[in-house]
mmCIF file of C-alpha atoms in Angstrom:
data_model
loop_
_atom_site.group_PDB
_atom_site.id
_atom_site.type_symbol
_atom_site.label_atom_id
_atom_site.label_comp_id
_atom_site.label_asym_id
_atom_site.label_seq_id
_atom_site.Cartn_x
_atom_site.Cartn_y
_atom_site.Cartn_z
ATOM 1 C CA MET A 1 49.341 -18.889 -111.694
ATOM 2 C CA ASN A 2 50.320 -22.908 -110.949
ATOM 3 C CA GLN A 3 52.555 -24.913 -114.052
ATOM 4 C CA LYS A 4 52.055 -28.426 -114.382
ATOM 5 C CA THR A 5 54.886 -31.028 -116.866
ATOM 6 C CA VAL A 6 53.073 -33.352 -118.355
ATOM 7 C CA ILE A 7 53.611 -36.263 -120.261
ATOM 8 C CA MET A 8 52.708 -36.318 -124.106
ATOM 9 C CA SER A 9 53.190 -39.533 -125.914
ATOM 10 C CA GLY A 10 54.679 -39.708 -129.153
ATOM 11 C CA SER A 11 55.272 -42.237 -131.633
ATOM 12 C CA VAL A 12 57.795 -43.668 -134.394
ATOM 13 C CA LEU A 13 57.428 -45.965 -136.835
ATOM 14 C CA LEU A 14 60.431 -48.563 -137.440
ATOM 15 C CA VAL A 15 59.872 -51.169 -139.226
ATOM 16 C CA GLY A 16 56.825 -51.878 -138.347
ATOM 17 C CA MET A 17 56.865 -51.806 -135.268
ATOM 18 C CA LEU A 18 55.235 -49.292 -133.639
ATOM 19 C CA ILE A 19 57.705 -47.553 -130.491
ATOM 20 C CA SER A 20 55.927 -45.247 -128.024
ATOM 21 C CA ILE A 21 57.784 -42.111 -126.837
ATOM 22 C CA PRO A 22 57.530 -39.722 -123.557
ATOM 23 C CA THR A 23 58.534 -36.486 -124.380
ATOM 24 C CA TYR A 24 58.461 -33.625 -121.516
ATOM 25 C CA ASP A 25 58.130 -30.535 -123.728
ATOM 26 C CA THR A 26 54.571 -29.671 -122.737
ATOM 27 C CA THR A 27 53.606 -27.105 -120.300
ATOM 28 C CA VAL A 28 49.564 -26.795 -119.444
ATOM 29 C CA VAL A 29 49.130 -23.738 -116.897
ATOM 30 C CA PHE A 30 46.243 -24.344 -114.686
ATOM 31 C CA ARG A 31 45.022 -20.922 -113.259
ATOM 32 C CA LYS A 32 43.899 -19.987 -110.213
ATOM 33 C CA ASP A 33 40.502 -19.111 -112.214
ATOM 34 C CA HIS A 34 39.867 -21.826 -113.843
ATOM 35 C CA LYS A 35 37.189 -21.967 -112.505
ATOM 36 C CA LEU A 36 34.949 -18.963 -113.960
ATOM 37 C CA ILE A 37 36.141 -19.675 -117.375
ATOM 38 C CA GLU A 38 35.285 -22.582 -117.144
ATOM 39 C CA TYR A 39 32.025 -20.965 -115.962
ATOM 40 C CA ILE A 40 31.481 -18.584 -118.612
ATOM 41 C CA SER A 41 32.210 -20.871 -121.324
ATOM 42 C CA LYS A 42 29.676 -23.280 -120.285
ATOM 43 C CA GLU A 43 26.947 -21.051 -119.245
ATOM 44 C CA TYR A 44 27.836 -18.727 -122.437
ATOM 45 C CA LYS A 45 28.385 -21.208 -124.559
ATOM 46 C CA ILE A 46 31.316 -20.243 -125.511
ATOM 47 C CA ASP A 47 35.178 -21.639 -126.705
ATOM 48 C CA VAL A 48 37.014 -21.908 -122.927
ATOM 49 C CA GLY A 49 39.623 -20.833 -125.140
ATOM 50 C CA LYS A 50 38.013 -18.057 -126.335
ATOM 51 C CA ILE A 51 37.103 -16.398 -122.810
ATOM 52 C CA ASN A 52 40.823 -17.451 -120.811
ATOM 53 C CA ASP A 53 42.418 -15.064 -123.510
ATOM 54 C CA LEU A 54 39.738 -12.782 -123.010
ATOM 55 C CA VAL A 55 39.812 -12.645 -118.545
ATOM 56 C CA LEU A 56 43.446 -12.394 -119.474
ATOM 57 C CA LYS A 57 43.306 -9.424 -120.984
ATOM 58 C CA VAL A 58 40.381 -7.795 -119.178
ATOM 59 C CA GLU A 59 43.691 -8.725 -115.943
ATOM 60 C CA LYS A 60 45.612 -7.294 -117.203
ATOM 61 C CA LEU A 61 43.455 -3.516 -118.075
ATOM 62 C CA THR A 62 42.185 -3.792 -114.487
ATOM 63 C CA SER A 63 42.870 -2.974 -110.881
ATOM 64 C CA ASN A 64 41.236 -4.553 -107.854
ATOM 65 C CA ASN A 65 39.521 -1.488 -108.374
ATOM 66 C CA PHE A 66 37.034 -0.324 -109.525
ATOM 67 C CA PRO A 67 36.410 -2.013 -112.401
ATOM 68 C CA SER A 68 38.001 -4.634 -111.313
ATOM 69 C CA LYS A 69 37.843 -7.567 -113.942
ATOM 70 C CA ILE A 70 34.852 -8.991 -111.871
ATOM 71 C CA ASP A 71 32.554 -5.863 -113.835
ATOM 72 C CA VAL A 72 34.358 -5.647 -116.268
ATOM 73 C CA LEU A 73 32.996 -9.341 -117.068
ATOM 74 C CA SER A 74 29.917 -8.761 -116.244
ATOM 75 C CA ILE A 75 29.218 -5.697 -118.201
ATOM 76 C CA ILE A 76 30.156 -8.433 -121.199
ATOM 77 C CA ALA A 77 28.197 -10.771 -120.244
ATOM 78 C CA ILE A 78 24.667 -8.528 -119.640
ATOM 79 C CA GLU A 79 26.084 -6.530 -123.622
ATOM 80 C CA SER A 80 26.743 -8.972 -125.903
ATOM 81 C CA ARG A 81 26.849 -12.042 -123.682
ATOM 82 C CA PHE A 82 31.394 -13.356 -123.912
ATOM 83 C CA LYS A 83 30.087 -12.384 -127.752
ATOM 84 C CA THR A 84 33.077 -10.908 -130.151
ATOM 85 C CA ASN A 85 30.325 -9.984 -132.985
ATOM 86 C CA ALA A 86 27.640 -8.615 -131.318
ATOM 87 C CA LEU A 87 25.785 -5.686 -132.863
ATOM 88 C CA ASN A 88 22.525 -3.522 -131.114
ATOM 89 C CA LYS A 89 20.150 -2.252 -133.032
ATOM 90 C CA SER A 90 21.740 1.804 -132.707
ATOM 91 C CA GLY A 91 24.787 0.625 -133.595
ATOM 92 C CA ALA A 92 27.063 -0.504 -130.649
ATOM 93 C CA LYS A 93 29.574 -3.830 -131.388
ATOM 94 C CA GLY A 94 31.347 -5.859 -129.981
ATOM 95 C CA TRP A 95 31.516 -7.830 -126.703
ATOM 96 C CA MET A 96 31.294 -4.288 -124.173
ATOM 97 C CA GLN A 97 29.384 -2.726 -126.711
ATOM 98 C CA ILE A 98 30.707 0.612 -127.456
ATOM 99 C CA LYS A 99 28.727 3.061 -130.073
ATOM 100 C CA TYR A 100 30.414 6.329 -129.626
ATOM 101 C CA LYS A 101 34.176 5.327 -130.352
ATOM 102 C CA LEU A 102 35.892 3.896 -132.963
ATOM 103 C CA VAL A 103 36.809 0.493 -132.270
ATOM 104 C CA HIS A 104 39.522 -1.761 -134.824
ATOM 105 C CA SER A 105 40.059 -4.766 -132.622
ATOM 106 C CA GLU A 106 39.020 -6.470 -129.430
ATOM 107 C CA HIS A 107 41.127 -5.039 -127.018
ATOM 108 C CA GLU A 108 40.164 -1.371 -128.200
ATOM 109 C CA ASN A 109 36.900 -2.516 -127.859
ATOM 110 C CA ILE A 110 38.296 -3.870 -123.707
ATOM 111 C CA LEU A 111 40.133 -0.769 -124.042
ATOM 112 C CA ALA A 112 37.934 1.642 -124.875
ATOM 113 C CA GLY A 113 34.930 -0.167 -122.228
ATOM 114 C CA ILE A 114 37.420 0.008 -119.463
ATOM 115 C CA GLU A 115 38.054 3.868 -119.889
ATOM 116 C CA LEU A 116 34.514 4.598 -119.622
ATOM 117 C CA LEU A 117 34.077 3.048 -117.101
ATOM 118 C CA THR A 118 36.805 4.775 -114.929
ATOM 119 C CA ASN A 119 35.470 7.724 -116.185
ATOM 120 C CA TYR A 120 31.777 7.628 -115.946
ATOM 121 C CA ASN A 121 32.650 6.353 -112.330
ATOM 122 C CA ASN A 122 35.628 9.468 -111.611
ATOM 123 C CA LYS A 123 32.169 11.722 -113.289
ATOM 124 C CA LEU A 124 28.930 10.324 -110.675
ATOM 125 C CA LYS A 125 31.423 8.723 -107.762
ATOM 126 C CA SER A 126 29.250 5.838 -108.003
ATOM 127 C CA GLU A 127 29.397 1.937 -108.753
ATOM 128 C CA ARG A 128 25.487 2.526 -109.267
ATOM 129 C CA ALA A 129 25.397 5.873 -110.970
ATOM 130 C CA THR A 130 28.156 4.002 -112.894
ATOM 131 C CA ILE A 131 27.121 1.283 -114.222
ATOM 132 C CA GLU A 132 23.716 2.818 -115.448
ATOM 133 C CA ALA A 133 25.066 6.307 -117.527
ATOM 134 C CA TYR A 134 27.030 2.664 -118.546
ATOM 135 C CA ASN A 135 23.351 1.486 -119.868
ATOM 136 C CA VAL A 136 22.353 4.651 -120.673
ATOM 137 C CA GLY A 137 24.983 7.036 -121.638
ATOM 138 C CA ILE A 138 25.858 9.552 -119.725
ATOM 139 C CA THR A 139 23.893 12.529 -121.130
ATOM 140 C CA ASN A 140 20.654 10.365 -120.280
ATOM 141 C CA TYR A 141 21.754 9.677 -117.031
ATOM 142 C CA LYS A 142 22.545 13.743 -116.281
ATOM 143 C CA ASN A 143 19.311 14.343 -117.659
ATOM 144 C CA GLY A 144 17.510 11.193 -115.098
ATOM 145 C CA ILE A 145 17.397 8.393 -117.433
ATOM 146 C CA ARG A 146 17.928 5.483 -115.040
ATOM 147 C CA ASN A 147 17.649 1.576 -115.249
ATOM 148 C CA PRO A 148 17.795 -0.363 -112.630
ATOM 149 C CA ASP A 149 16.614 -3.194 -113.665
ATOM 150 C CA TYR A 150 20.116 -3.264 -115.611
ATOM 151 C CA TYR A 151 21.625 -2.436 -113.074
ATOM 152 C CA ASN A 152 19.614 -5.248 -110.606
ATOM 153 C CA LYS A 153 20.586 -7.613 -113.373
ATOM 154 C CA TYR A 154 24.184 -6.137 -112.891
ATOM 155 C CA ILE A 155 25.003 -6.978 -109.076
ATOM 156 C CA LYS A 156 23.236 -11.414 -110.094
ATOM 157 C CA THR A 157 25.976 -12.144 -113.136
ATOM 158 C CA LYS A 158 28.529 -10.395 -110.422
ATOM 159 C CA LYS A 159 27.538 -12.863 -108.338
ATOM 160 C CA GLU A 160 27.615 -15.095 -110.074
ATOM 161 C CA LEU A 161 30.681 -14.382 -110.850
ATOM 162 C CA SER A 162 32.448 -13.694 -108.107
ATOM 163 C CA LYS A 163 31.461 -17.633 -106.669
ATOM 164 C CA TYR A 164 33.350 -18.830 -109.120
ATOM 165 C CA GLU A 165 36.999 -16.775 -109.410
ATOM 166 C CA SER A 166 38.558 -17.437 -106.455
ATOM 167 C CA CYS A 167 37.882 -21.673 -106.804
#
């Protein structure tokens, strides 16, 4: 992460005169993936600070292997459109639309989603199978139920987000 000190000025009213005093105590962090954060914030109309926090959480919980930060963010984009309180008709909720696992916080929602993706990938040995199973449920997937449209949407979203990751 690159850091840059930014001069912020404060003002003091002294005997009827306004005097500006520069201060040097504010640090602004320029993240390497700031374009990704800006894109998600603008595209999904979510506060940039909230997206920054989400990306930091996901980054800490993932590696470069599957599921990566971009994989998880792609799932979040499709499942909840980055809405923390998203709830669907079947009872799935949160960023990653977790249904069968008890989660009490945004952090637990992300952890549960990553855990599902990791477990499905360990069992199914294929990114495509994992993504489709995430959507339809692993039992349904094993019983032959597929959703290629979901997988195609995932690939399209992943490509779009990847464009902004290293800007």
